[in-house]
PDB file of C-alpha atoms in Angstrom:
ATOM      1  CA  UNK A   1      26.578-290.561-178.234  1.00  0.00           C
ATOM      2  CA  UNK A   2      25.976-287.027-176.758  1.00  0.00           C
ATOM      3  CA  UNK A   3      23.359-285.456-177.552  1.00  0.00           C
ATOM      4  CA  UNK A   4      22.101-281.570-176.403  1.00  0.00           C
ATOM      5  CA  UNK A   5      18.616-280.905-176.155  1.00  0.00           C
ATOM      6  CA  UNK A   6      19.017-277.261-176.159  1.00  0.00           C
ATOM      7  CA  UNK A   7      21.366-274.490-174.924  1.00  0.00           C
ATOM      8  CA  UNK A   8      21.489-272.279-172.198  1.00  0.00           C
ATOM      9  CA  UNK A   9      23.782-269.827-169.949  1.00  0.00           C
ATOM     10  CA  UNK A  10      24.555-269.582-166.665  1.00  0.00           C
ATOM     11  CA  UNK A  11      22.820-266.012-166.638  1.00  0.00           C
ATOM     12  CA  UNK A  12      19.785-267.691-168.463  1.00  0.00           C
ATOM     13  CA  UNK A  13      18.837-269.862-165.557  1.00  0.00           C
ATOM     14  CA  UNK A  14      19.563-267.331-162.442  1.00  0.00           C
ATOM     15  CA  UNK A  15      16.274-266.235-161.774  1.00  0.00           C
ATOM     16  CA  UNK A  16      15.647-262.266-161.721  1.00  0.00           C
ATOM     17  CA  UNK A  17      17.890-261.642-164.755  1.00  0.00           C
ATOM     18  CA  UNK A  18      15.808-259.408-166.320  1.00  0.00           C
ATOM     19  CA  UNK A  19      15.268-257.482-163.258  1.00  0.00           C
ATOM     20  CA  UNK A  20      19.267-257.594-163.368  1.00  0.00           C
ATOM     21  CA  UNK A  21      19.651-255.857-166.653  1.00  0.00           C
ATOM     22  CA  UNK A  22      16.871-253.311-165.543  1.00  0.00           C
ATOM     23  CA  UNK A  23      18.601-252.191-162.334  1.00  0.00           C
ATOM     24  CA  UNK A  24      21.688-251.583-165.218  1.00  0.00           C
ATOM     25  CA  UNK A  25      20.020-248.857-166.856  1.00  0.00           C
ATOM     26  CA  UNK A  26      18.703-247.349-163.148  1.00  0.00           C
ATOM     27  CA  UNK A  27      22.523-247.734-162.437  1.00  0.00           C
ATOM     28  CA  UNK A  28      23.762-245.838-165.341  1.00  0.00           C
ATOM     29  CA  UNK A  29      21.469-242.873-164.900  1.00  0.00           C
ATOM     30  CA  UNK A  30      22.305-242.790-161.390  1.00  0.00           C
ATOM     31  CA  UNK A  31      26.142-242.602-162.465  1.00  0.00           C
ATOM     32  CA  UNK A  32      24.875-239.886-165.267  1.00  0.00           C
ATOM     33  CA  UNK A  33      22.978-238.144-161.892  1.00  0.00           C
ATOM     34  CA  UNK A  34      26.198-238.058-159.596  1.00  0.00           C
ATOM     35  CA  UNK A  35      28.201-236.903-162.459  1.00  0.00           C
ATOM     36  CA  UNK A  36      26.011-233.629-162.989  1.00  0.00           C
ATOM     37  CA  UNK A  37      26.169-233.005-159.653  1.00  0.00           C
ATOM     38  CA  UNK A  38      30.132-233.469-159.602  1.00  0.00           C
ATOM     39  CA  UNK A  39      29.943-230.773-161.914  1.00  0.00           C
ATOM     40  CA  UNK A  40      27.733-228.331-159.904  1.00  0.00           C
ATOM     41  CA  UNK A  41      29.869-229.466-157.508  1.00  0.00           C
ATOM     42  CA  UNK A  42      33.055-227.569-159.329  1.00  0.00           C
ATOM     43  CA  UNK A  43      30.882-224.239-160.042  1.00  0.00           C
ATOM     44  CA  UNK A  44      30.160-223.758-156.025  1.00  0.00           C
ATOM     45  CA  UNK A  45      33.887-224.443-154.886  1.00  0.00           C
ATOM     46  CA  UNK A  46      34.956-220.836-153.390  1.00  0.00           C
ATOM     47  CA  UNK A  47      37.035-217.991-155.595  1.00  0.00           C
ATOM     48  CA  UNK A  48      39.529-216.983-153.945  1.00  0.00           C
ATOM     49  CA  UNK A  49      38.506-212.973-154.154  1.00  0.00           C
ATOM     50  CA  UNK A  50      35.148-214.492-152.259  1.00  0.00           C
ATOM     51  CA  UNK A  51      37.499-216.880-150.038  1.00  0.00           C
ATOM     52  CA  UNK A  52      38.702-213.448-148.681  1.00  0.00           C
ATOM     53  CA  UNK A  53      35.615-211.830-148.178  1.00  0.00           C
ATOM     54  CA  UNK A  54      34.625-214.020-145.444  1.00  0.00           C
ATOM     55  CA  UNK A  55      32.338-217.415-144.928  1.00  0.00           C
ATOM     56  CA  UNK A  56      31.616-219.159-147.858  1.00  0.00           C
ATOM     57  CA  UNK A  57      29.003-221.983-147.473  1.00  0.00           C
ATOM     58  CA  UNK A  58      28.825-224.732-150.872  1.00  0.00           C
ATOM     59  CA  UNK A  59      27.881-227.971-151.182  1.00  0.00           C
ATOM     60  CA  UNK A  60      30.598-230.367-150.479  1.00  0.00           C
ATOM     61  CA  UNK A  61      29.186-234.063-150.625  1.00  0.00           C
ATOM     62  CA  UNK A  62      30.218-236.742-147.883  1.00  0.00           C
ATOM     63  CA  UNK A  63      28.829-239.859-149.914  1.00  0.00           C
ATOM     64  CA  UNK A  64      27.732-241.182-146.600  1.00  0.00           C
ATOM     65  CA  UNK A  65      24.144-241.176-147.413  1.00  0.00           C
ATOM     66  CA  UNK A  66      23.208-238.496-145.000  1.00  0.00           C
ATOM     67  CA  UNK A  67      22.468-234.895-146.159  1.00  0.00           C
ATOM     68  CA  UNK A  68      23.460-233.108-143.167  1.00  0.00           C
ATOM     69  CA  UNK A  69      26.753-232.903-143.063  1.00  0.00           C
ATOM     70  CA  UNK A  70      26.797-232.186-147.136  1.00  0.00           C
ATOM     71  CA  UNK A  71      27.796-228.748-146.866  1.00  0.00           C
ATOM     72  CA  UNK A  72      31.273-227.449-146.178  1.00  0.00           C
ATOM     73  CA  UNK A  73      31.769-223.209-145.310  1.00  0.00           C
ATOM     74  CA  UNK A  74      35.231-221.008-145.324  1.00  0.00           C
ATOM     75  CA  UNK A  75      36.639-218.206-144.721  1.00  0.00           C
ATOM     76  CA  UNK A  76      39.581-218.770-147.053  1.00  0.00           C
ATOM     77  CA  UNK A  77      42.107-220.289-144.166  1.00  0.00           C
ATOM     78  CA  UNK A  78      39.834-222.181-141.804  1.00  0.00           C
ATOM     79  CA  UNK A  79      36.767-225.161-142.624  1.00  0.00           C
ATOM     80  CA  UNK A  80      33.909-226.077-141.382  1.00  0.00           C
ATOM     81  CA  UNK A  81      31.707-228.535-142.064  1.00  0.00           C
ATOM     82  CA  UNK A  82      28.468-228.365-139.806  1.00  0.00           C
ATOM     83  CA  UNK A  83      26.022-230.582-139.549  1.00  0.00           C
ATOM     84  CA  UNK A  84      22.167-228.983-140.289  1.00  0.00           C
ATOM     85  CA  UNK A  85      19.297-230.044-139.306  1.00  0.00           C
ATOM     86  CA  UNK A  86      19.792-232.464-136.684  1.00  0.00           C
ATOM     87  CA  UNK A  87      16.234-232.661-135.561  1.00  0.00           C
ATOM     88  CA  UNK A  88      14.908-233.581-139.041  1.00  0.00           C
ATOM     89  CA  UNK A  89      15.871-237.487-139.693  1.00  0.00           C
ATOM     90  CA  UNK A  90      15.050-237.093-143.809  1.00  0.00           C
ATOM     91  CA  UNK A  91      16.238-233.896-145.403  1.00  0.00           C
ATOM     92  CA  UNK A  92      15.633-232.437-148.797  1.00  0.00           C
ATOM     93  CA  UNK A  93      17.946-230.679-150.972  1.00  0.00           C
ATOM     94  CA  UNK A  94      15.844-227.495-150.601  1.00  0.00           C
ATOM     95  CA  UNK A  95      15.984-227.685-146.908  1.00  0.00           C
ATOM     96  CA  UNK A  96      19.641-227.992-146.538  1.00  0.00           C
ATOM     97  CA  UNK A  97      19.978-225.322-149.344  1.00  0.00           C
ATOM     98  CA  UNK A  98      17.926-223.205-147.141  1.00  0.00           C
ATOM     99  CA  UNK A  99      20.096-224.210-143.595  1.00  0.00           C
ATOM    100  CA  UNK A 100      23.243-223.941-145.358  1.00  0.00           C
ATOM    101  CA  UNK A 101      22.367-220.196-146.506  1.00  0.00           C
ATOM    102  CA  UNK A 102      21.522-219.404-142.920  1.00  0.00           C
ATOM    103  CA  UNK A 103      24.619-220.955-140.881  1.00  0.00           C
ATOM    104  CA  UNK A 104      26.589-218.808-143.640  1.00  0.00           C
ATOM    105  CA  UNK A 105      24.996-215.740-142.755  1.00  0.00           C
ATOM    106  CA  UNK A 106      25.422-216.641-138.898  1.00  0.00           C
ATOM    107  CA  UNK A 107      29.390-217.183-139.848  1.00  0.00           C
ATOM    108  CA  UNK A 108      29.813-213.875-141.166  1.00  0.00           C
ATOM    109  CA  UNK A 109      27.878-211.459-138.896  1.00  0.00           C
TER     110      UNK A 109
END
């Protein structure tokens, strides 16, 4: 005779499960973050009346967890993608805003 005492899943007994299922909804807003910035992403890509007009710097992401080289500039028919702020190891969106902005206006003078 068999006889079951009580019931449980493999996902019952892994420890941290909880935890698991909490990292889920940090997960989805993360996806819910990188897909608003996709789409900021689309309303900085050059026109191509300001492609002609000279250096265009917008924010091009690598995905390689490092800031600096998040930025992409041209002039229409040539790219570059420089890589700001080298002598600052953790970089903030307002700082590469700002270093972005500048290395534009050193491209077109």
């Amino acid at each position: 005779m068999l006889a079951l005492a009580g019931c449980s899943s493999y996902f019952d007994s892994q420890s941290g499960y909880e935890e698991q299922l909490e990292s889920r909804d940090d997960y989805q807003q993360s996806e819910e973050h990188l897909q608003a910035e996709g789409e900021n992403y689309a309303d900085q890509q050059p026109a191509e009346s300001e492609a002609s007009s000279g250096w265009r710097c917008y924010w091009d992401p690598t995905f390689d967890d490092d800031w600096h080289d998040d930025y992409l500039c041209s002039n229409g028919t040539n790219v570059d993608r420089p890589y700001l702020l080298p002598e600052d190891p953790f970089v903030e969106s307002w700082e590469i805003d700002a270093a972005a902005a500048a290395y534009e206006d050193g491209l077109n003078r």
